[in-house]
Amino acid sequence: MRLFHRVPEFELPSYKGETVRLRDYLGQYVVLYFYPKANTPGCTREAQDFTAKLEEFAGLEAAVLGVSPDKPEAQAKFVEAQELRIEMLSDPELQMAREFGAVKEGGGALRSTFLIDRAGVLRWRWKDVEVEGHAEEVLQVLKDLYEADRAINPLIQIRRAWRALSPDPLLKEEITKLIEAAHLAPSCFNNQPWRFVVATGEKLEAVKEALPGGNYWAKPAPAIIAVASQRDLDCKLSDNRDYFLFGCGLGVENLVLQATQMGLIAHPIAGYNPPKVKEALGIPEDYTLITLVVIGRHGDLSGLNEKHREIELGPRARRPLEEILGWGQFAFKEER
Amino acid sequence: MRLFHRVPEFELPSYKGETVRLRDYLGQYVVLYFYPKANTPGCTREAQDFTAKLEEFAGLEAAVLGVSPDKPEAQAKFVEAQELRIEMLSDPELQMAREFGAVKEGGGALRSTFLIDRAGVLRWRWKDVEVEGHAEEVLQVLKDLYEADRAINPLIQIRRAWRALSPDPLLKEEITKLIEAAHLAPSCFNNQPWRFVVATGEKLEAVKEALPGGNYWAKPAPAIIAVASQRDLDCKLSDNRDYFLFGCGLGVENLVLQATQMGLIAHPIAGYNPPKVKEALGIPEDYTLITLVVIGRHGDLSGLNEKHREIELGPRARRPLEEILGWGQFAFKEER
C-alpha cells in the first residue's frame, strides 16, 4: 500500500460473522493493525493495549481494527478470553496483509499498523512493530493528525493569487488533472454548468492580447484556462437564483486548490476583453466568460512591479470575521 | 514540530553566507535533515548520499537542506572538501533543531530528517537516523508523496452530497472553522462578497420549516448555514459578469472541503423557500440567498428513502470530460 495514497475499499469478515468495509467508517480515522496469531503472547499484549486505550481512540474519532490470518471463530475466542473490545477481522489467505506489505518473508503476517485518515488516505505506517509502547505511539500520531485536520486545510491556507510565474511549460496531463478536479465539484441538480477551454500555443497568444496592462504579469504563463457558462445550463430559481455562476465558482475553487497541491499557480482574473477572448476560443456570444485562470509554475519575483512584489510577499488581507459571519441573524452594516 | 501541521517560517544563514527561508521553496518539497558535525564520518557519508541522489530529488521537485550546529565557514569547507552539492544551513545554537525535536539528550544535534510538502506541512519524519540506506528511503517516501499530490486531492475525491446525517450537535468552533475556510477563498478585487448566517436552535427550526418535502433528510441537521450576497457587493463587469455569485461559489467550495477534512457533511441545497428563510434570519430582501449548506456529522442510512439510499452508496455521476473540456476551441454540443 503506497503512503499518502487512498486505500482501496476492502471487505473482510469480522469475528462476529459480519462483513466489515472501509466505507463503514466514513468520516472517521481507521487504525488498521495486522498481527500474526490470536492468543499468543505478543498479540495478546498488543490487543490488550489497544483495548485499554479504546476510549482515547474513540475520542479522536478513530476505529481500531485488528486483522490476522485466524478464522473468525478463533478470533471470537480470543476476544472473549482476553475481554478485548476492538473489532477483529479475519484475513485467512493473507490477501489484505499482502496488499499492505504486512507479510513476513517466510510467510505469516508481519506485525504492522496503518493509520488511515478521514478521506481514506494512508497517512502513517509502522512495520515490524515492537508491542511495548506501540498503542501509545499510534495514539500520539493520531492526535497530531486529528488536530491538524481541525485546523484550516493547508492548501486553503497557503493558496494565494500568486503572480510570480515561470515560463516553464505545463504537461497536458497536469492541466487535465486541474479540470478533472473542477469537474468533481457539486452543482445544482448535478448540472455541471462549467465549460473549460484551455489556451496554449497560438491561442494563448491571442488570449494574452486581450489582457490589459495591469495583467502584464500573466504574460509568461504557459497556459490560460477560460471558464464559460450560460444561465440555461443550470437551475434558474426564484429570488434571482441563477446557479450557473455559483456553480462555476464551486468548480474553479477545486481547480485552484488542486493546482496548489501540484505546486502550481492558478490565479483567476476578471481583467480581460471578453469579446476578444471569446472570438479567439470560439466561445458563443451568449455565454458568460466568467474568468480566465492563469496557470503555471512558480517563478521568481523579477518580472513583477514594486506593488505586486509587495503583495506577493505581504500578509493576506481579509475583513474581520464578524463582517461576514452572523449567528442566527444577518446584522452586517454594508458599505455599498 | 508536530506531524501533519504546517512548519512555521524559518530563516537560517547558509554556508554561502546567504539567508535561506522556507518561503524560498514555495511550491516545492523540502527535505530538511539535521546532522551533528561537518566532516565526521557519518555526516560525510550522509551528505554524500544525498548529493549522489540530488538529481532524483530535484526531479521530484524537492530541495535538500542540511542543518548542523557548525558555523557557515566550517560548512563551506565541508562542502568543498567532499564536493557536496546540497544546501547547508547553520544552526549554531540548535534553536531550529530544538523546534524539530532534533536534539540529543546530552546536547548536540540528533541525526533526523523531515519531509515537508508543497503546502509547508510536515508529512514524514525519521529520528535517530541510520545513515546506511537513508537517502534512498527518504527518496522512496518522497516519491509516494509526489505521485499522490499529482492525483486528485483526496478531499475533492471523497466529497459527496451526503444525506445520511446524525443529529449530534456541532461545536461553535467547528462551524466557525468552516466559515474561516470559506473566507480564505479568492474573490474579484478581494471583495469577499459572501455573507454567512448560521442557524441553530430556534432559528434552525424556522429554516427547516422552509424546506420542501424532498429535503426531509436535512431534518436531523444540527445546523444550517445560509449563504447570501448582493450584486453591488462585488464587481459588475461587461458580458453580464456579476461576480457575487461566482465568488460565493469559490467560498462555499472551501467550506465544503474543510468540512470533509473535519469528518463532517456539508451539503449545499437549492430547495427552500427564500422569503421564509430570509425572514427567519433577517436577511434583507434585496440579497440573493444563493444556498443553504446543511451541515452535521455522518449518521446511518436508516432515515433515508430508498432512492436516496441508493444515491448515497452508488457511484458518482459526471459527464465525460470532453463535454466540458476543450483544447484551444469551444466545441461543445449543448442540449438546452
mmCIF file of C-alpha atoms in Angstrom, chain A residues 29-289:
data_model
loop_
_atom_site.group_PDB
_atom_site.id
_atom_site.type_symbol
_atom_site.label_atom_id
_atom_site.label_comp_id
_atom_site.label_asym_id
_atom_site.label_seq_id
_atom_site.Cartn_x
_atom_site.Cartn_y
_atom_site.Cartn_z
ATOM 1 C CA TYR A 29 -9.988 7.631 11.209
ATOM 2 C CA VAL A 30 -9.092 3.956 10.973
ATOM 3 C CA VAL A 31 -6.198 2.292 12.788
ATOM 4 C CA LEU A 32 -5.652 -0.989 10.967
ATOM 5 C CA TYR A 33 -3.228 -3.341 12.647
ATOM 6 C CA PHE A 34 -2.037 -6.712 11.424
ATOM 7 C CA TYR A 35 -0.994 -9.318 13.972
ATOM 8 C CA PRO A 36 0.335 -12.858 13.432
ATOM 9 C CA LYS A 37 -1.825 -15.123 15.635
ATOM 10 C CA ALA A 38 -4.623 -14.844 18.189
ATOM 11 C CA ASN A 39 -3.899 -15.820 21.802
ATOM 12 C CA THR A 40 -0.106 -15.732 21.516
ATOM 13 C CA PRO A 41 1.781 -13.514 23.985
ATOM 14 C CA GLY A 42 2.753 -10.530 21.784
ATOM 15 C CA CYS A 43 -0.607 -10.438 20.025
ATOM 16 C CA THR A 44 -2.487 -10.637 23.314
ATOM 17 C CA ARG A 45 -0.488 -7.787 24.808
ATOM 18 C CA GLU A 46 -0.987 -5.634 21.691
ATOM 19 C CA ALA A 47 -4.755 -6.256 21.607
ATOM 20 C CA GLN A 48 -4.993 -5.502 25.335
ATOM 21 C CA ASP A 49 -3.050 -2.273 24.920
ATOM 22 C CA PHE A 50 -5.358 -1.095 22.126
ATOM 23 C CA THR A 51 -8.399 -2.135 24.181
ATOM 24 C CA ALA A 52 -7.128 -0.174 27.190
ATOM 25 C CA LYS A 53 -6.905 2.952 25.068
ATOM 26 C CA LEU A 54 -10.106 2.423 23.138
ATOM 27 C CA GLU A 55 -11.894 5.409 24.670
ATOM 28 C CA GLU A 56 -8.993 7.661 23.755
ATOM 29 C CA PHE A 57 -9.047 6.422 20.163
ATOM 30 C CA ALA A 58 -12.828 6.883 20.025
ATOM 31 C CA GLY A 59 -12.440 10.410 21.404
ATOM 32 C CA LEU A 60 -10.290 11.143 18.366
ATOM 33 C CA GLU A 61 -12.993 9.601 16.149
ATOM 34 C CA ALA A 62 -10.844 6.587 15.289
ATOM 35 C CA ALA A 63 -11.859 2.961 14.938
ATOM 36 C CA VAL A 64 -9.281 0.287 15.771
ATOM 37 C CA LEU A 65 -9.399 -2.822 13.567
ATOM 38 C CA GLY A 66 -7.184 -5.843 14.210
ATOM 39 C CA VAL A 67 -6.507 -8.149 11.245
ATOM 40 C CA SER A 68 -4.982 -11.627 11.443
ATOM 41 C CA PRO A 69 -4.945 -14.850 9.434
ATOM 42 C CA ASP A 70 -7.026 -16.527 12.181
ATOM 43 C CA LYS A 71 -10.522 -17.740 11.358
ATOM 44 C CA PRO A 72 -13.380 -15.655 12.796
ATOM 45 C CA GLU A 73 -14.131 -18.401 15.376
ATOM 46 C CA ALA A 74 -10.555 -18.294 16.698
ATOM 47 C CA GLN A 75 -10.727 -14.509 16.882
ATOM 48 C CA ALA A 76 -14.052 -14.722 18.724
ATOM 49 C CA LYS A 77 -12.458 -16.996 21.359
ATOM 50 C CA PHE A 78 -9.511 -14.591 21.616
ATOM 51 C CA VAL A 79 -11.836 -11.620 22.125
ATOM 52 C CA GLU A 80 -13.791 -13.474 24.803
ATOM 53 C CA ALA A 81 -10.799 -14.947 26.636
ATOM 54 C CA GLN A 82 -8.948 -11.617 26.822
ATOM 55 C CA GLU A 83 -12.016 -9.372 27.191
ATOM 56 C CA LEU A 84 -10.985 -7.393 24.134
ATOM 57 C CA ARG A 85 -13.151 -4.568 22.834
ATOM 58 C CA ILE A 86 -11.670 -3.999 19.405
ATOM 59 C CA GLU A 87 -13.025 -5.139 16.068
ATOM 60 C CA MET A 88 -11.221 -8.225 14.753
ATOM 61 C CA LEU A 89 -11.146 -9.070 11.063
ATOM 62 C CA SER A 90 -10.162 -12.362 9.509
ATOM 63 C CA ASP A 91 -7.778 -12.485 6.557
ATOM 64 C CA PRO A 92 -7.001 -16.229 6.344
ATOM 65 C CA GLU A 93 -5.240 -16.151 2.965
ATOM 66 C CA LEU A 94 -3.246 -13.008 3.940
ATOM 67 C CA GLN A 95 -4.658 -11.305 0.869
ATOM 68 C CA MET A 96 -5.172 -7.977 2.586
ATOM 69 C CA ALA A 97 -1.898 -8.338 4.514
ATOM 70 C CA ARG A 98 -0.097 -8.743 1.183
ATOM 71 C CA GLU A 99 -1.737 -5.586 -0.206
ATOM 72 C CA PHE A 100 -0.410 -3.679 2.798
ATOM 73 C CA GLY A 101 3.025 -5.279 2.609
ATOM 74 C CA ALA A 102 2.366 -6.829 6.024
ATOM 75 C CA VAL A 103 3.685 -10.327 5.282
ATOM 76 C CA LYS A 104 6.889 -11.877 6.662
ATOM 77 C CA GLU A 105 9.486 -13.184 4.250
ATOM 78 C CA GLY A 106 8.881 -16.735 5.437
ATOM 79 C CA GLY A 107 5.075 -16.268 5.281
ATOM 80 C CA GLY A 108 2.656 -15.243 8.035
ATOM 81 C CA ALA A 109 1.502 -11.745 8.991
ATOM 82 C CA LEU A 110 4.146 -9.154 9.808
ATOM 83 C CA ARG A 111 3.136 -7.113 12.855
ATOM 84 C CA SER A 112 2.345 -3.732 11.227
ATOM 85 C CA THR A 113 -0.014 -0.837 11.793
ATOM 86 C CA PHE A 114 -1.541 1.608 9.327
ATOM 87 C CA LEU A 115 -3.237 4.917 10.065
ATOM 88 C CA ILE A 116 -5.906 5.883 7.528
ATOM 89 C CA ASP A 117 -7.388 9.384 7.544
ATOM 90 C CA ARG A 118 -10.970 10.574 7.111
ATOM 91 C CA ALA A 119 -10.540 10.755 3.345
ATOM 92 C CA GLY A 120 -9.269 7.175 3.199
ATOM 93 C CA VAL A 121 -5.617 8.177 2.752
ATOM 94 C CA LEU A 122 -2.795 6.131 4.291
ATOM 95 C CA ARG A 123 -1.019 8.734 6.424
ATOM 96 C CA TRP A 124 1.366 6.733 8.605
ATOM 97 C CA ARG A 125 2.684 3.181 8.900
ATOM 98 C CA TRP A 126 4.649 1.162 11.394
ATOM 99 C CA LYS A 127 6.304 -2.036 10.145
ATOM 100 C CA ASP A 128 7.716 -4.882 12.214
ATOM 101 C CA VAL A 129 6.192 -3.357 15.336
ATOM 102 C CA GLU A 130 7.584 -3.718 18.873
ATOM 103 C CA VAL A 131 4.483 -4.213 21.035
ATOM 104 C CA GLU A 132 5.876 -2.316 24.050
ATOM 105 C CA GLY A 133 4.551 1.271 23.894
ATOM 106 C CA HIS A 134 3.107 0.827 20.411
ATOM 107 C CA ALA A 135 -0.561 1.646 21.110
ATOM 108 C CA GLU A 136 0.539 4.830 22.857
ATOM 109 C CA GLU A 137 2.746 5.832 19.925
ATOM 110 C CA VAL A 138 -0.102 5.286 17.461
ATOM 111 C CA LEU A 139 -2.340 7.389 19.684
ATOM 112 C CA GLN A 140 0.164 10.258 19.696
ATOM 113 C CA VAL A 141 0.489 10.291 15.903
ATOM 114 C CA LEU A 142 -3.295 10.119 15.565
ATOM 115 C CA LYS A 143 -3.641 13.037 17.955
ATOM 116 C CA ASP A 144 -1.374 15.185 15.767
ATOM 117 C CA LEU A 145 -3.393 14.217 12.704
ATOM 118 C CA TYR A 146 -6.747 14.837 14.378
ATOM 119 C CA GLU A 147 -5.727 18.298 15.481
ATOM 120 C CA ALA A 148 -4.182 19.173 12.130
ATOM 121 C CA ASP A 149 -7.427 18.187 10.405
ATOM 122 C CA ARG A 150 -9.387 20.503 12.679
ATOM 123 C CA ALA A 151 -7.249 23.450 11.611
ATOM 124 C CA ILE A 152 -7.683 25.202 8.246
ATOM 125 C CA ASN A 153 -6.801 22.944 5.334
ATOM 126 C CA PRO A 154 -3.177 23.674 4.359
ATOM 127 C CA LEU A 155 -3.963 24.126 0.658
ATOM 128 C CA ILE A 156 -6.705 26.635 1.503
ATOM 129 C CA GLN A 157 -4.281 28.288 3.900
ATOM 130 C CA ILE A 158 -1.331 28.591 1.522
ATOM 131 C CA ARG A 159 -3.240 29.400 -1.681
ATOM 132 C CA ARG A 160 -2.689 32.947 -2.867
ATOM 133 C CA ALA A 161 -3.311 34.867 -6.046
ATOM 134 C CA TRP A 162 0.388 34.447 -6.917
ATOM 135 C CA ARG A 163 1.749 36.477 -9.795
ATOM 136 C CA ALA A 164 5.408 35.382 -9.955
ATOM 137 C CA LEU A 165 5.072 32.916 -12.826
ATOM 138 C CA SER A 166 7.743 30.862 -14.531
ATOM 139 C CA PRO A 167 7.501 30.445 -18.322
ATOM 140 C CA ASP A 168 8.207 26.692 -17.987
ATOM 141 C CA PRO A 169 5.655 24.619 -19.889
ATOM 142 C CA LEU A 170 2.920 22.537 -18.263
ATOM 143 C CA LEU A 171 2.124 18.979 -19.277
ATOM 144 C CA LYS A 172 -1.229 18.267 -20.848
ATOM 145 C CA GLU A 173 -1.939 15.719 -18.115
ATOM 146 C CA GLU A 174 -1.264 18.336 -15.440
ATOM 147 C CA ILE A 175 -3.831 20.705 -16.953
ATOM 148 C CA THR A 176 -6.291 17.844 -17.411
ATOM 149 C CA LYS A 177 -5.959 16.957 -13.724
ATOM 150 C CA LEU A 178 -6.952 20.517 -12.774
ATOM 151 C CA ILE A 179 -10.104 20.274 -14.892
ATOM 152 C CA GLU A 180 -10.914 16.826 -13.506
ATOM 153 C CA ALA A 181 -10.758 18.295 -10.004
ATOM 154 C CA ALA A 182 -13.072 21.152 -11.019
ATOM 155 C CA HIS A 183 -15.474 18.645 -12.566
ATOM 156 C CA LEU A 184 -15.866 16.859 -9.212
ATOM 157 C CA ALA A 185 -17.433 19.926 -7.584
ATOM 158 C CA PRO A 186 -21.093 19.818 -6.585
ATOM 159 C CA SER A 187 -23.699 21.654 -8.678
ATOM 160 C CA CYS A 188 -27.417 22.302 -8.601
ATOM 161 C CA PHE A 189 -29.161 19.071 -9.623
ATOM 162 C CA ASN A 190 -25.692 17.914 -10.734
ATOM 163 C CA ASN A 191 -25.997 20.138 -13.811
ATOM 164 C CA GLN A 192 -22.214 20.600 -14.113
ATOM 165 C CA PRO A 193 -22.619 24.006 -15.785
ATOM 166 C CA TRP A 194 -18.867 24.676 -16.215
ATOM 167 C CA ARG A 195 -17.138 24.709 -19.601
ATOM 168 C CA PHE A 196 -13.367 24.987 -19.790
ATOM 169 C CA VAL A 197 -11.327 25.962 -22.825
ATOM 170 C CA VAL A 198 -7.569 25.626 -22.407
ATOM 171 C CA ALA A 199 -5.443 28.089 -24.352
ATOM 172 C CA THR A 200 -1.853 27.154 -25.190
ATOM 173 C CA GLY A 201 0.354 27.960 -28.194
ATOM 174 C CA GLU A 202 -1.140 30.395 -30.719
ATOM 175 C CA LYS A 203 -4.488 30.539 -28.955
ATOM 176 C CA LEU A 204 -2.696 31.536 -25.788
ATOM 177 C CA GLU A 205 -1.009 34.411 -27.589
ATOM 178 C CA ALA A 206 -4.402 35.598 -28.825
ATOM 179 C CA VAL A 207 -5.820 35.440 -25.285
ATOM 180 C CA LYS A 208 -2.847 37.349 -23.908
ATOM 181 C CA GLU A 209 -3.542 40.132 -26.385
ATOM 182 C CA ALA A 210 -6.921 40.572 -24.709
ATOM 183 C CA LEU A 211 -5.312 41.348 -21.320
ATOM 184 C CA PRO A 212 -4.980 44.954 -20.125
ATOM 185 C CA GLY A 213 -1.630 46.359 -18.996
ATOM 186 C CA GLY A 214 -2.362 45.661 -15.328
ATOM 187 C CA ASN A 215 -2.244 41.942 -16.038
ATOM 188 C CA TYR A 216 1.269 42.150 -17.554
ATOM 189 C CA TRP A 217 2.403 39.557 -15.002
ATOM 190 C CA ALA A 218 0.332 36.885 -16.806
ATOM 191 C CA LYS A 219 2.471 37.156 -19.937
ATOM 192 C CA PRO A 220 4.930 34.351 -19.045
ATOM 193 C CA ALA A 221 2.059 31.898 -18.297
ATOM 194 C CA PRO A 222 2.351 28.666 -20.318
ATOM 195 C CA ALA A 223 -1.455 28.264 -20.355
ATOM 196 C CA ILE A 224 -4.684 30.078 -19.527
ATOM 197 C CA ILE A 225 -7.991 28.333 -18.837
ATOM 198 C CA ALA A 226 -11.152 30.153 -19.945
ATOM 199 C CA VAL A 227 -14.218 29.343 -17.829
ATOM 200 C CA ALA A 228 -17.563 29.932 -19.536
ATOM 201 C CA SER A 229 -21.157 29.089 -18.815
ATOM 202 C CA GLN A 230 -24.680 30.085 -19.746
ATOM 203 C CA ARG A 231 -27.650 30.608 -17.477
ATOM 204 C CA ASP A 232 -29.755 27.998 -19.262
ATOM 205 C CA LEU A 233 -27.174 25.330 -18.405
ATOM 206 C CA ASP A 234 -28.147 25.411 -14.744
ATOM 207 C CA CYS A 235 -31.081 25.923 -12.355
ATOM 208 C CA LYS A 236 -32.928 29.259 -12.596
ATOM 209 C CA LEU A 237 -34.948 29.675 -9.442
ATOM 210 C CA SER A 238 -36.884 32.357 -7.603
ATOM 211 C CA ASP A 239 -35.063 35.152 -5.768
ATOM 212 C CA ASN A 240 -32.777 35.771 -8.793
ATOM 213 C CA ARG A 241 -31.066 32.500 -8.204
ATOM 214 C CA ASP A 242 -29.216 31.770 -11.431
ATOM 215 C CA TYR A 243 -26.972 28.931 -10.376
ATOM 216 C CA PHE A 244 -24.557 28.841 -13.318
ATOM 217 C CA LEU A 245 -22.082 31.371 -11.899
ATOM 218 C CA PHE A 246 -22.276 29.936 -8.389
ATOM 219 C CA GLY A 247 -21.614 26.501 -9.873
ATOM 220 C CA CYS A 248 -18.604 27.759 -11.798
ATOM 221 C CA GLY A 249 -17.249 29.190 -8.564
ATOM 222 C CA LEU A 250 -17.514 25.805 -6.838
ATOM 223 C CA GLY A 251 -15.648 24.196 -9.745
ATOM 224 C CA VAL A 252 -12.941 26.845 -10.068
ATOM 225 C CA GLU A 253 -12.083 26.637 -6.369
ATOM 226 C CA ASN A 254 -11.434 22.911 -6.765
ATOM 227 C CA LEU A 255 -9.223 23.729 -9.740
ATOM 228 C CA VAL A 256 -7.246 26.298 -7.783
ATOM 229 C CA LEU A 257 -6.727 24.010 -4.779
ATOM 230 C CA GLN A 258 -5.712 21.085 -6.977
ATOM 231 C CA ALA A 259 -3.140 23.356 -8.648
ATOM 232 C CA THR A 260 -1.824 24.369 -5.230
ATOM 233 C CA GLN A 261 -1.416 20.711 -4.279
ATOM 234 C CA MET A 262 0.533 20.136 -7.506
ATOM 235 C CA GLY A 263 2.859 23.058 -6.774
ATOM 236 C CA LEU A 264 1.306 25.242 -9.474
ATOM 237 C CA ILE A 265 -0.041 28.761 -9.534
ATOM 238 C CA ALA A 266 -3.694 29.119 -10.596
ATOM 239 C CA HIS A 267 -4.828 32.739 -10.486
ATOM 240 C CA PRO A 268 -8.391 33.545 -11.653
ATOM 241 C CA ILE A 269 -8.672 37.034 -13.162
ATOM 242 C CA ALA A 270 -11.511 39.304 -14.252
ATOM 243 C CA GLY A 271 -9.378 41.800 -16.211
ATOM 244 C CA TYR A 272 -9.645 40.880 -19.920
ATOM 245 C CA ASN A 273 -11.650 41.791 -23.001
ATOM 246 C CA PRO A 274 -14.417 39.150 -23.206
ATOM 247 C CA PRO A 275 -15.359 39.544 -26.900
ATOM 248 C CA LYS A 276 -11.730 39.179 -27.960
ATOM 249 C CA VAL A 277 -11.156 36.057 -25.848
ATOM 250 C CA LYS A 278 -14.454 34.551 -26.961
ATOM 251 C CA GLU A 279 -13.537 35.096 -30.580
ATOM 252 C CA ALA A 280 -10.107 33.568 -30.142
ATOM 253 C CA LEU A 281 -11.508 30.452 -28.488
ATOM 254 C CA GLY A 282 -14.827 30.125 -30.334
ATOM 255 C CA ILE A 283 -16.913 30.677 -27.194
ATOM 256 C CA PRO A 284 -20.510 31.566 -28.213
ATOM 257 C CA GLU A 285 -21.608 35.165 -27.655
ATOM 258 C CA ASP A 286 -24.451 34.211 -25.330
ATOM 259 C CA TYR A 287 -22.079 32.524 -22.880
ATOM 260 C CA THR A 288 -20.652 34.433 -19.944
ATOM 261 C CA LEU A 289 -16.884 34.190 -19.822
#
